[in-house]
Coordinates of C-alpha atoms in Angstrom, one line a residue:
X1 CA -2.0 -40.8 -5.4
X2 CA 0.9 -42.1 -6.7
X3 CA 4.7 -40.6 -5.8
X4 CA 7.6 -40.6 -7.8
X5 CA 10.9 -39.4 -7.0
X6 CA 10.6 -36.3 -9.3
X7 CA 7.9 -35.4 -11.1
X8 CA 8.6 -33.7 -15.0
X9 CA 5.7 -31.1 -15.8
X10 CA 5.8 -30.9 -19.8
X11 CA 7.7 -33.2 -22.5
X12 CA 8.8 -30.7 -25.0
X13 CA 12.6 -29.5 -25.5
X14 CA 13.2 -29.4 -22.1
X15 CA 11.3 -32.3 -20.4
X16 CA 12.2 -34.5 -22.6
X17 CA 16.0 -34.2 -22.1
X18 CA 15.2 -34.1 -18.0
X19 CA 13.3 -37.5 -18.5
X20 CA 16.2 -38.9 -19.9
X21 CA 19.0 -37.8 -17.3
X22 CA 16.9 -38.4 -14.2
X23 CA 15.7 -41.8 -15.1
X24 CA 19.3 -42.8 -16.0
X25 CA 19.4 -43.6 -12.3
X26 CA 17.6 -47.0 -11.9
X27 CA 17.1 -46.5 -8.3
X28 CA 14.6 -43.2 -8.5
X29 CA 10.9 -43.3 -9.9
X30 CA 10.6 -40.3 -12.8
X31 CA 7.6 -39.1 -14.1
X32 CA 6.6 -37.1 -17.4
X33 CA 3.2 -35.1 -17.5
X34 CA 2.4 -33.7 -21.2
X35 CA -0.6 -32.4 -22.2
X36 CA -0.7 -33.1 -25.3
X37 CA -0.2 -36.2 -27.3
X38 CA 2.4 -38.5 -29.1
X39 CA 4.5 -37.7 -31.8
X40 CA 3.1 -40.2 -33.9
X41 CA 1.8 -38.1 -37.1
X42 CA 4.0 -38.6 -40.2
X43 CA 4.2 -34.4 -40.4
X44 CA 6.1 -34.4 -36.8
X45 CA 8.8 -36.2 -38.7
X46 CA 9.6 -34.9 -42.3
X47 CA 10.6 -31.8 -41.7
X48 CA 8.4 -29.5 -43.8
X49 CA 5.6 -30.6 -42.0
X50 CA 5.7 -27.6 -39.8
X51 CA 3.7 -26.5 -42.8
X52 CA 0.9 -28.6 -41.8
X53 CA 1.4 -28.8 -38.4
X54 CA 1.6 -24.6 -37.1
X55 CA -1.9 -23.8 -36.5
X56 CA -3.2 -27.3 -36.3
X57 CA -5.1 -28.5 -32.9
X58 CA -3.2 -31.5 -32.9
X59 CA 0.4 -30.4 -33.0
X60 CA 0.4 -26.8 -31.6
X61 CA -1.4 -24.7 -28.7
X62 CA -2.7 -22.2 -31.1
X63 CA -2.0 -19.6 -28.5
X64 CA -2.5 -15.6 -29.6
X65 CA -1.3 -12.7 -28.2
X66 CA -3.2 -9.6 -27.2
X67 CA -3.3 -6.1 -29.9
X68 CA 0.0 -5.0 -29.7
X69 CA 0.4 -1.1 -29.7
X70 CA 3.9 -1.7 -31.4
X71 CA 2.5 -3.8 -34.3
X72 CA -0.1 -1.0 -35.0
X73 CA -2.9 -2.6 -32.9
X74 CA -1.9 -6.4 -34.9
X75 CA -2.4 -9.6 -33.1
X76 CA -0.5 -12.0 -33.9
X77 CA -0.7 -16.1 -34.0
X78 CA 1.9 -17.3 -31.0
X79 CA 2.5 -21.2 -32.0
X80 CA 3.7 -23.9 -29.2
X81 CA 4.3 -27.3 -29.7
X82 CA 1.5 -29.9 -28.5
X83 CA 3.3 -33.0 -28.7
X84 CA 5.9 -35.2 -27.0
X85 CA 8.9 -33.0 -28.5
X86 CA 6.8 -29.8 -27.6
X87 CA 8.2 -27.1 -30.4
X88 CA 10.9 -29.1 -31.3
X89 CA 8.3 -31.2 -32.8
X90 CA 7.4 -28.2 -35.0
X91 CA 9.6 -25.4 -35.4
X92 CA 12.7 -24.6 -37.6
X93 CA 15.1 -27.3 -36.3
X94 CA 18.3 -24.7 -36.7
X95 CA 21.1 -25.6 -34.7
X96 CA 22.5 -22.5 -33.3
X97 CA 23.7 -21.6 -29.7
X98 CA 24.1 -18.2 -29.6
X99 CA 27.0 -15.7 -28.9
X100 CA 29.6 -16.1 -25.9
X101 CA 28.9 -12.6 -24.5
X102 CA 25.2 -14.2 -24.6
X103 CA 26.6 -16.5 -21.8
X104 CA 29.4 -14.3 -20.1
X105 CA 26.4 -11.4 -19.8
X106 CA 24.5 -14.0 -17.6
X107 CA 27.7 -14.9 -15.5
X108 CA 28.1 -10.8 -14.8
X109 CA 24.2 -10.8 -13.9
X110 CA 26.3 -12.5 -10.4
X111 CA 25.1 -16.3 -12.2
X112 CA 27.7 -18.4 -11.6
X113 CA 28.2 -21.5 -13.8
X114 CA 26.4 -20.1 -16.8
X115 CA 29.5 -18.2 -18.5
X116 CA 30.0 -19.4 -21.8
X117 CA 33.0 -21.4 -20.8
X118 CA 30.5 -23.5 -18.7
X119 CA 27.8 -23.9 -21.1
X120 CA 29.9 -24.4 -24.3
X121 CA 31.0 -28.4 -22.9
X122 CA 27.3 -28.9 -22.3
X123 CA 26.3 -28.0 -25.7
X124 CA 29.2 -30.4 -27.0
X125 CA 28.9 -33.8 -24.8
X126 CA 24.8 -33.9 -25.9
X127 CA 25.6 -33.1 -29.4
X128 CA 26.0 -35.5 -32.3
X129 CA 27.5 -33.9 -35.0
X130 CA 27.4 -34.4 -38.9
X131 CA 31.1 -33.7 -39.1
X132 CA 32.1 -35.5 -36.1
X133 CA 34.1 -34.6 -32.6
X134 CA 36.0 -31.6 -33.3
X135 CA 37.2 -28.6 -30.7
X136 CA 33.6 -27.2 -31.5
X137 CA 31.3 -29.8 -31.9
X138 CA 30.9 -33.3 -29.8
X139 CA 30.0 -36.6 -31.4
X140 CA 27.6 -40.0 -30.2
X141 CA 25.2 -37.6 -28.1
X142 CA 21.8 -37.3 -28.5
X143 CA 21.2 -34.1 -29.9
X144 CA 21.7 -34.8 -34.2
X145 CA 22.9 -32.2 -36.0
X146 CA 23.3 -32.4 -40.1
X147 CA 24.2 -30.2 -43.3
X148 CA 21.4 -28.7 -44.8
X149 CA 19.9 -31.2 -48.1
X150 CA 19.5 -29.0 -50.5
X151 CA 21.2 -25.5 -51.9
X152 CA 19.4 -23.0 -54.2
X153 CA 21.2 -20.3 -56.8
X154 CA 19.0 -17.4 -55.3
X155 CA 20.7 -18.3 -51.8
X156 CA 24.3 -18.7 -53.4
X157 CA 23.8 -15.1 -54.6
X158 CA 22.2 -13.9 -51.2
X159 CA 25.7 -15.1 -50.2
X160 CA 27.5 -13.4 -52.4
X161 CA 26.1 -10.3 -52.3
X162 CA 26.2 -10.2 -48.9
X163 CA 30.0 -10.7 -49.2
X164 CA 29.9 -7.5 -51.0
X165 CA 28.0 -5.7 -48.6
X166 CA 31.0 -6.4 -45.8
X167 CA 29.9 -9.7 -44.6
X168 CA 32.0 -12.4 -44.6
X169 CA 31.1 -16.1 -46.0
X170 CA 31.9 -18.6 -42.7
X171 CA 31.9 -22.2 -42.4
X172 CA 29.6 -22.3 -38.4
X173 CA 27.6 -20.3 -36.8
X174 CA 28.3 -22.4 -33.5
X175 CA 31.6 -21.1 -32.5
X176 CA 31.0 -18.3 -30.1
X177 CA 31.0 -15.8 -32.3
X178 CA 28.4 -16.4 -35.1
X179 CA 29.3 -13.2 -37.4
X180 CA 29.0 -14.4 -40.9
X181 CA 26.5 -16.0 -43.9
X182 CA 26.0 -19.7 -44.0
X183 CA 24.0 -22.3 -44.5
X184 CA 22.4 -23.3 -41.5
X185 CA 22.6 -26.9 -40.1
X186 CA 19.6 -28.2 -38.8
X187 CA 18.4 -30.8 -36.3
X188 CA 17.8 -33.9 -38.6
X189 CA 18.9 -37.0 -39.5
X190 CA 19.2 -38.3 -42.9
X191 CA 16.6 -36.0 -43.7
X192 CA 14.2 -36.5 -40.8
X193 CA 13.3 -34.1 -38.5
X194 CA 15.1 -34.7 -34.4
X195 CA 13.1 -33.7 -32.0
X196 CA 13.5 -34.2 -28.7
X197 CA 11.2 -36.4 -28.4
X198 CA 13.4 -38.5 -30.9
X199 CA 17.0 -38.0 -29.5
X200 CA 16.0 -38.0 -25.6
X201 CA 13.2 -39.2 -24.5
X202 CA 12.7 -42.3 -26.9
X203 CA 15.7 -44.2 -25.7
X204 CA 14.6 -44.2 -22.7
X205 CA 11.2 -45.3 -22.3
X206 CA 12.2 -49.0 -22.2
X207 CA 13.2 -47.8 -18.2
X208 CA 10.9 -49.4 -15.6
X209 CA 11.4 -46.3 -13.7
X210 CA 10.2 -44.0 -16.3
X211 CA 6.7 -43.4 -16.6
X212 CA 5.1 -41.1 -19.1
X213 CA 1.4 -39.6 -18.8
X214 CA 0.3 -37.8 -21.8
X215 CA -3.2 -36.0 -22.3
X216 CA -2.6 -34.7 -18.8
X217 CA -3.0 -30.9 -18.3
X218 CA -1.2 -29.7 -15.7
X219 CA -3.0 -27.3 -13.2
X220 CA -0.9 -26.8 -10.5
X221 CA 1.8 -27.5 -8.0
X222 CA 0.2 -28.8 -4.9
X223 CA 1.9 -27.9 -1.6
X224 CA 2.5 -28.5 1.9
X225 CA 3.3 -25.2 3.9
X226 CA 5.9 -23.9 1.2
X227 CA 7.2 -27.3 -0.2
X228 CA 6.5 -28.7 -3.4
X229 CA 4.4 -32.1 -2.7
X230 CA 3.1 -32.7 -6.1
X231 CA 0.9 -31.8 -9.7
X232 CA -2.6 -31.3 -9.9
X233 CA -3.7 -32.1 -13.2
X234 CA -6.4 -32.6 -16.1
X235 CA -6.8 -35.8 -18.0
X236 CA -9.7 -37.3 -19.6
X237 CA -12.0 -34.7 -18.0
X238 CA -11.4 -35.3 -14.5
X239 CA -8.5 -34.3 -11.9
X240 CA -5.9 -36.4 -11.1
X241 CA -3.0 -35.9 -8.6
X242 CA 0.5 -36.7 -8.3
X243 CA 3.6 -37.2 -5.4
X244 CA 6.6 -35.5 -5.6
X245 CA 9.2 -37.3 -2.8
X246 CA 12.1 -35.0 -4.0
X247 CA 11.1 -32.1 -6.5
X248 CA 8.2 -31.1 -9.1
X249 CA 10.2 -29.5 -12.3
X250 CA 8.0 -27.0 -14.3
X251 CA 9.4 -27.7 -18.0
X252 CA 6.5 -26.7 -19.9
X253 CA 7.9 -23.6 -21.8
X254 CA 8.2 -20.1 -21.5
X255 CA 4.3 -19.3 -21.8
X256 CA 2.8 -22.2 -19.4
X257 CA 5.3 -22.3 -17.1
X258 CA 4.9 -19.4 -15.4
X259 CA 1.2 -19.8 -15.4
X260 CA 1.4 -22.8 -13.8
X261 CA 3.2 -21.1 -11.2
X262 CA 0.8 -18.0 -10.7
X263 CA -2.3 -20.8 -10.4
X264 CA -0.1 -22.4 -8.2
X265 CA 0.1 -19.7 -5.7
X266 CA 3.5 -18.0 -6.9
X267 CA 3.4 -14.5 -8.2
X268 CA 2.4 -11.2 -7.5
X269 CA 0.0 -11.2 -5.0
X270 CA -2.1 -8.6 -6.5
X271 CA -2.1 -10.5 -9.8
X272 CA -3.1 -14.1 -8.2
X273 CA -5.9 -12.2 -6.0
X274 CA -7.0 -11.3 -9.4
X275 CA -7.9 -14.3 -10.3
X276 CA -8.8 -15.8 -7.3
X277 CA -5.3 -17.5 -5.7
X278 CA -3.6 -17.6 -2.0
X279 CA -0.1 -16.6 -2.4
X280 CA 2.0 -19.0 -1.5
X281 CA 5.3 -17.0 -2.8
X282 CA 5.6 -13.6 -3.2
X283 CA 7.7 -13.2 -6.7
X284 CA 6.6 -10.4 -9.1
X285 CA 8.6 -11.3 -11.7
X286 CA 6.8 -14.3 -12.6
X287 CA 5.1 -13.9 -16.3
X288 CA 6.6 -10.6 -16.3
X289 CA 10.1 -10.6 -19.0
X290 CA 9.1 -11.7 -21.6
X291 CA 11.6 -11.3 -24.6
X292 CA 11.2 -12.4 -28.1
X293 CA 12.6 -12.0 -32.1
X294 CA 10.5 -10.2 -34.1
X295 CA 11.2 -10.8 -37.3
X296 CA 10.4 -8.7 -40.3
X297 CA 9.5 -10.2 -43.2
X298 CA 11.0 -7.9 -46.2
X299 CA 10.0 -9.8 -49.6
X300 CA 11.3 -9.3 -52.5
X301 CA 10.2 -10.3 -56.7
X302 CA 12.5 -11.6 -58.8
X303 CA 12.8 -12.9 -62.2
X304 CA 14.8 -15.9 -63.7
X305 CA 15.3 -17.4 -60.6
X306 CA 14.2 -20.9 -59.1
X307 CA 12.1 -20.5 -56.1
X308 CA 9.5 -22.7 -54.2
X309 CA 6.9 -20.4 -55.5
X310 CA 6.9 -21.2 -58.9
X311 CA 7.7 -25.0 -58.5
X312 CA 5.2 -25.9 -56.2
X313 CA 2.5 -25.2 -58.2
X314 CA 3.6 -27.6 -61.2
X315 CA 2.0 -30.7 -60.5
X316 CA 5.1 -32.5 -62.4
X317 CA 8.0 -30.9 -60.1
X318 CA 5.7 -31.3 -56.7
X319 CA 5.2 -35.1 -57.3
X320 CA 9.0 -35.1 -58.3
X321 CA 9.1 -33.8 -54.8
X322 CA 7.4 -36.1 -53.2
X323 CA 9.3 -39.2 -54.9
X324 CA 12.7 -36.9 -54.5
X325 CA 12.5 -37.0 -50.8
X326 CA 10.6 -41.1 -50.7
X327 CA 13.6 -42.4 -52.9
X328 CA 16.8 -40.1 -50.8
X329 CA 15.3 -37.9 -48.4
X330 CA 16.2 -34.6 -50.4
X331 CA 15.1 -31.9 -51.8
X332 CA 11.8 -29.6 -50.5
X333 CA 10.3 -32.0 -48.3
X334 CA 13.7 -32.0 -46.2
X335 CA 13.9 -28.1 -46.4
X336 CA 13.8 -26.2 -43.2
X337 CA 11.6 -23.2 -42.8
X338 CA 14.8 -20.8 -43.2
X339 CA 17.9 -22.0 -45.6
X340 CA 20.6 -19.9 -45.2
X341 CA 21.2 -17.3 -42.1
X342 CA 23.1 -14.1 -41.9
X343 CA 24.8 -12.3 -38.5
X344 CA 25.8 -8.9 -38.3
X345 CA 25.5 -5.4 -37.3
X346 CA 22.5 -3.3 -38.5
X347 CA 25.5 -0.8 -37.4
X348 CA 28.5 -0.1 -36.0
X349 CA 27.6 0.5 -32.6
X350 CA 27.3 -2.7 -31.8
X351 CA 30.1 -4.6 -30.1
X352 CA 28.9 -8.1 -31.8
X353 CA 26.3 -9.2 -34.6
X354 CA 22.8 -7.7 -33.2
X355 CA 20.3 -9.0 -36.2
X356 CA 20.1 -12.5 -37.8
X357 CA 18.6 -12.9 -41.1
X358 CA 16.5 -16.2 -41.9
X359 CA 16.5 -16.4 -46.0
X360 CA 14.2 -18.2 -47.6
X361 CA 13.6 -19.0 -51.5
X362 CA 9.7 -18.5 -51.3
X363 CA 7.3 -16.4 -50.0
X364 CA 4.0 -16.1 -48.3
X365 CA 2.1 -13.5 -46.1
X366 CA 1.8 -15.8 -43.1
X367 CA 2.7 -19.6 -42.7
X368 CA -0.2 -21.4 -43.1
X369 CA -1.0 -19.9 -46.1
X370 CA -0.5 -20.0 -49.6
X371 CA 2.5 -18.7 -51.3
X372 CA 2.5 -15.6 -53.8
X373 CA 1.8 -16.6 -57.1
X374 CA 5.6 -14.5 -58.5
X375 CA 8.8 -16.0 -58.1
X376 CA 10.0 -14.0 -54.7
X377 CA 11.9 -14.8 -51.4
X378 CA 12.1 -13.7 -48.3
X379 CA 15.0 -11.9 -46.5
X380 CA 13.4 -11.9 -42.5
X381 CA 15.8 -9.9 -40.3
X382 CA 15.0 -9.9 -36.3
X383 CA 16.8 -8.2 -33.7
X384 CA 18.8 -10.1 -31.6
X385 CA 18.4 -8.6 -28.2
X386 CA 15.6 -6.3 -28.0
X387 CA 14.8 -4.2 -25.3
X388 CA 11.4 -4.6 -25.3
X389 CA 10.1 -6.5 -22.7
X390 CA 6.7 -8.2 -22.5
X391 CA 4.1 -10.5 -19.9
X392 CA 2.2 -13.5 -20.2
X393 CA -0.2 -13.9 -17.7
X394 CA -2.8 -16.7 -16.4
X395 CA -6.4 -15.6 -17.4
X396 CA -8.2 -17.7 -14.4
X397 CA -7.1 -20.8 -12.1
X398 CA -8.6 -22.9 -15.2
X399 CA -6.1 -24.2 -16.8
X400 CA -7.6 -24.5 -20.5
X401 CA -7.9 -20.6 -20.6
X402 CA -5.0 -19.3 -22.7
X403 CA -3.0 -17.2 -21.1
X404 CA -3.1 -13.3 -21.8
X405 CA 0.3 -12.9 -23.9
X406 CA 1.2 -8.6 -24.5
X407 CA 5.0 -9.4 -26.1
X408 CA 5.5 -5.5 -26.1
X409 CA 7.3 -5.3 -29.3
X410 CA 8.8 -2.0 -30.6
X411 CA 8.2 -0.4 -27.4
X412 CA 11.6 1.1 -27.0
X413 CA 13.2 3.6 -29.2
X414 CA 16.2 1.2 -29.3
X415 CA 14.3 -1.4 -30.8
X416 CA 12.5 1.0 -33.4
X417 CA 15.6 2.1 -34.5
X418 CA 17.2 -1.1 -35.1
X419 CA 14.0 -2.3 -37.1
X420 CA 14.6 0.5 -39.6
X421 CA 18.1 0.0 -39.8
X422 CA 17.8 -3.3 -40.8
X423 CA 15.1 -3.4 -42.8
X424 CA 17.3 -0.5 -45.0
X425 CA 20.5 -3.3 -44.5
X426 CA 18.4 -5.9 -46.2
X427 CA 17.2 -3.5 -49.4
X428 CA 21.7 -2.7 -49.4
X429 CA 22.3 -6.3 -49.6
X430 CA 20.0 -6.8 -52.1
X431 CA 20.7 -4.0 -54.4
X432 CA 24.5 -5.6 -54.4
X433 CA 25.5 -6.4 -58.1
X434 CA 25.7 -10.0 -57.2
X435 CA 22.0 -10.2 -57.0
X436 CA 21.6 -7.6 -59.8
X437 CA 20.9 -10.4 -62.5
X438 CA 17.5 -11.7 -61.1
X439 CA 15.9 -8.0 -61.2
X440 CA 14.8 -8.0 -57.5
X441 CA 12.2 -5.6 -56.7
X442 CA 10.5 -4.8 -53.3
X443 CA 7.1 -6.5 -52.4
X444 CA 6.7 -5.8 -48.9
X445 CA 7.6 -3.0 -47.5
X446 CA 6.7 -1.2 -50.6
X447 CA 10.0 0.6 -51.5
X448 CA 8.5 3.6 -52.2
X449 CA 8.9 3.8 -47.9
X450 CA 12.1 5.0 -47.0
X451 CA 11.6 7.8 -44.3
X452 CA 12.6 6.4 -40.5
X453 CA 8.7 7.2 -39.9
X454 CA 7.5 5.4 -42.7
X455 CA 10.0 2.3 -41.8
X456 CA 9.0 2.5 -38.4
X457 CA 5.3 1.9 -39.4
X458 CA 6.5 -1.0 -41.6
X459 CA 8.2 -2.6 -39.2
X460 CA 4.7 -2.9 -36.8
X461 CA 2.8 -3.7 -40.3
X462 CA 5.2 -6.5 -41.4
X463 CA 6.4 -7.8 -37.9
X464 CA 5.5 -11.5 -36.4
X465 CA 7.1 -13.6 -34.2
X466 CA 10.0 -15.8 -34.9
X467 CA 8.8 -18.1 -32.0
X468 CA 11.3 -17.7 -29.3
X469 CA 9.5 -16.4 -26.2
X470 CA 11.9 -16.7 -23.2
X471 CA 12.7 -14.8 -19.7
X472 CA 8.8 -15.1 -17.7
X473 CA 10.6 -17.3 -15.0
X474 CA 14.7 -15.5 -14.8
X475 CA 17.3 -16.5 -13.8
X476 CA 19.1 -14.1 -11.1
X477 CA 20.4 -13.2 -7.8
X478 CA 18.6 -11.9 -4.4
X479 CA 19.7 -8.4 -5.3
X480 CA 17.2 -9.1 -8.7
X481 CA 13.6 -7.9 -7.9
X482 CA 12.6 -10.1 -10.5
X483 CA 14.4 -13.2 -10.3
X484 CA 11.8 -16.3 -9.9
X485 CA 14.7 -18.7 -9.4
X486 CA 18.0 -18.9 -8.8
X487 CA 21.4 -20.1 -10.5
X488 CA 20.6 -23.4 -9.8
X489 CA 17.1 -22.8 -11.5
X490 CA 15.2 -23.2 -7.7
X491 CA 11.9 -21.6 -7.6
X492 CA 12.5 -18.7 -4.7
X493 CA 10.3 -18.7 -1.5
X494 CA 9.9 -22.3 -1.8
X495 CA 12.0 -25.6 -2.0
X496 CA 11.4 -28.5 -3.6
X497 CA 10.4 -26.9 -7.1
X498 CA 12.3 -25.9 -10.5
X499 CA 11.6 -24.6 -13.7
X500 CA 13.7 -26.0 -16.0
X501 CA 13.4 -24.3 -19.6
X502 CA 13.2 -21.0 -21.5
X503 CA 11.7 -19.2 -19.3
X504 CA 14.7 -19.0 -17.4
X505 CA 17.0 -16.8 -19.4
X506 CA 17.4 -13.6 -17.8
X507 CA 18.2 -12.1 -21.3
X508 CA 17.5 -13.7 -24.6
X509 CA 20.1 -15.7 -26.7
X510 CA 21.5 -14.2 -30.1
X511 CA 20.1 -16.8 -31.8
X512 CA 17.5 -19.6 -32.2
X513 CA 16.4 -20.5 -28.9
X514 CA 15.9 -24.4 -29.0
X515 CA 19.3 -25.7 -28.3
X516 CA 20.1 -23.2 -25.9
X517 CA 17.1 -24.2 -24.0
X518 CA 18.0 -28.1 -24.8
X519 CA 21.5 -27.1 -23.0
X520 CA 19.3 -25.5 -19.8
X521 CA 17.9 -29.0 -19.5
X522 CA 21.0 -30.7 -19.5
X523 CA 23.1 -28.5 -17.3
X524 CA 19.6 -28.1 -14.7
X525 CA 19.3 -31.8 -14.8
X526 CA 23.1 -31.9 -13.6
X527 CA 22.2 -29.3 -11.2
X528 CA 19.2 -32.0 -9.3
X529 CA 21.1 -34.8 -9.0
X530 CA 23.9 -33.4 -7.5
X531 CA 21.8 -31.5 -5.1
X532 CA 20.3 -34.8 -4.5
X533 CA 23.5 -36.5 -4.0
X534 CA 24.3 -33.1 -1.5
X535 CA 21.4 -33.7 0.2

């Protein structure tokens, strides 16, 4: 078989930026294993083709979780990116990075190196921002980041009103403290979506010592005695191996990661006898914290306002759309999913903004499917650190079966109460008088439910994910039962392996989870090569 250096398992938002910083040195061999294909499909690129591309076989893993007790029995749709760019391919490109206590809670956890104080320079030397260098934001890196293209009345007012309610109108979410209402700023570039794929990985596939396999399914890590060798994997319906001389880094997301690891051999022994695996390692919190947003989708009807509900369906105003975006990348077609974003407290017990709201100027019961015929948005609140947590687990050693995925929402009361509390703070902001003159009335929850009981049930009626599953592979220290690596993101009971990505965060982020886990990849990249250099 043939050995490289290190060996990158999965090219999404993590791989990607590791492909790029350890091929930078000329004198190593790196290679990139993603399973799925290239991003070479015009709806990876304009940016409301996550429209098109959630749900589809050829951009996303169609994963689905198990009937979850806390969503009243639901299942729920669990989208991943299948693409070079993996979900930054198609999600909601939002730049955000999450609170400093986010960051400072981790260095407490005993994880030295990941206070915010040592993560906020990472965010800024890979960033590349709209308004150039700044104290808060870097300029030249790889990582875009623009103004939003396009502004709508029914969001200006969602602003406003908000103001009323309290909540103050701020320029950035991305200072450390993201308490406010603002437009979001988003990961394009002249109105084109930046993926990974786009900003890391792309300038750097003219290396000779870059090599980048796609179609190939990884299986396992193959080792000698307790030292990662090598992948295992799946490509045009046969099984191929490669050599790892210095490390194999698992980078393939928060739901295959860990799977790979527990058909690798490292788990909880009872779990991998299960399905038919020597342990290699015993570590019981692999697959096992899983943390997530749940968002709840509150819509609400109003009249005299423009939304994307009514104009899509005139033929005139969606081909004035299309030519709108073609002639200077505005308008719809550079929208992403969620416009506008509030932080705060669903109440005062909380030390620092605990919900984010995602507002959008449409509405539809699920994406991937049509929009209500009525003039409506959306006002999606999640919680920002739930207490819930969840598993995802490896079905079988074959590495096509989907994993078993039981997110465990609303399973604590904490959580419960913090769903009704915000879904009653979104029905306050939008009673304020600056939204009065559009007549907005409740569509979902029905607002004839206003009891906590009645709430509660709403919550697990209306509830889906917001797509940011992190924690199956934590971060932490030996006292940590749990912990599946280390601070330097080592896989524990073995050498020569990392996991690289979401999966690592011992506690989620109060935020979107992309950059964050684009940030993991930069600072664990740091982390190899000066290992390497250590020896």
């Amino acid at each position: 078989m043939d050995t490289y250096d290190y060996v990158v398992v999965g090219g999404g938002s993590a791989g990607c930026v590791l492909a790029n910083r350890l091929s930078a040195d000329p004198s190593v061999r790196v290679a990139l294993l993603e399973a799925g294909g290239k991003d070479d499909w015009i709806w990876f690129h304009i940016p409301v083709g996550y429209l098109f591309a959630i749900g589809n076989p050829r951009a996303d893993w169609c994963f689905q979780t198990e009937p979850d007790p806390g969503l009243n029995g639901r299942t729920l749709k669990y989208p991943r990116g299948k693409v070079l760019g993996g979900s930054s391919a198609i999600n909601a490109m939002l730049y955000l990075r999450g609170q400093r206590q986010d960051y400072d809670g981790w260095r407490r956890m005993g994880l030295d190196g990941w206070g915010w104080d040592d993560v906020f320079p990472v965010f800024k030397r890979h960033e590349d921002h709209f308004r150039g260098k700044s104290p808060t934001h870097g300029a030249g890196g790889e990582w875009r980041v623009d103004a939003p293209r396009m502004r709508w009345e029914i969001l200006d007012a969602f602003a406003d009103a908000a103001e009323e309610c309290g909540i103050p109108k701020v320029a950035d979410f991305n200072g450390g403290d993201n308490e406010g209402s603002a437009y979001f700023q988003v990961n394009q570039k002249n109105g084109r979506r930046w993926s990974s794929a786009r900003g890391f990985l792309k300038p750097a596939l003219d290396r000779p010592n870059l090599t980048v396999i796609t179609g190939a399914l990884a299986d396992r890590v193959l080792f000698e005695g307790t030292r990662a060798v090598g992948v295992a994997y799946r490509r045009d319906g046969r099984e191929e191996r490669i050599g790892a001389r210095r490390e194999v880094v698992l980078s393939a997301g928060a739901v295959a990661s860990p799977a790979i690891l527990e058909r690798s051999g490292v788990g909880d022994p009872a779990r991998l006898a299960e399905i038919g695996v020597t342990p290699i390692a015993n570590l019981p919190g692999v697959d096992e914290n899983l943390q997530d947003h749940l968002q709840l989708r509150t819509i609400f009807r109003v009249e005299g306002a423009r939304t994307l509900n009514t104009d899509y369906p005139n033929l005139l105003k969606r081909a004035w759309m299309g030519l709108e975006y073609a002639l200077f990348r505005r308008g719809p077609l550079a929208m992403a999913p969620s416009q506008f974003g509030v932080f705060t407290r669903s109440a005062p017990e909380f030390e620092t903004p605990n919900v984010e709201f995602h507002i959008q100027p449409l509405s539809l019961d699920r994406f991937g499917e049509p929009m209500h015929p009525f003039a409506a948005f959306t006002v999606s609140v999640c919680n920002l650190r739930p207490t819930s947590r969840g598993s995802i687990h490896a079905r079988s050693k074959d590495p096509a079966d989907a994993p078993a995925i039981r997110p465990n929402y609303l399973s604590t009361d904490e959580d419960r109460r913090v769903a009704v509390q915000s879904i009653r703070l979104a029905r306050r902001i939008v009673e304020a008088p600056a939204l009065a003159r559009f007549r907005p009335e409740a569509h979902l929850p029905d607002a004839r439910l206003e009891t906590d009981a009645e709430l509660e049930k709403a919550a697990g009626d209306i509830g889906t994910t917001i797509f940011h599953p992190v924690g199956t592979a934590k971060m932490g220290t030996d006292a940590d039962p749990l912990a599946v690596v280390d601070a330097r993101l080592r896989v524990r009971g073995v050498s020569g392996l990392r996991v690289v990505d979401a999966s690592v965060m011992p506690t989620i982020v109060s935020g979107n989870t992309n950059s964050p886990t684009i940030m993991i990849a930069d600072k664990g990249a740091e982390m190899i090569l000066a290992d390497a250099m250590t020896g």
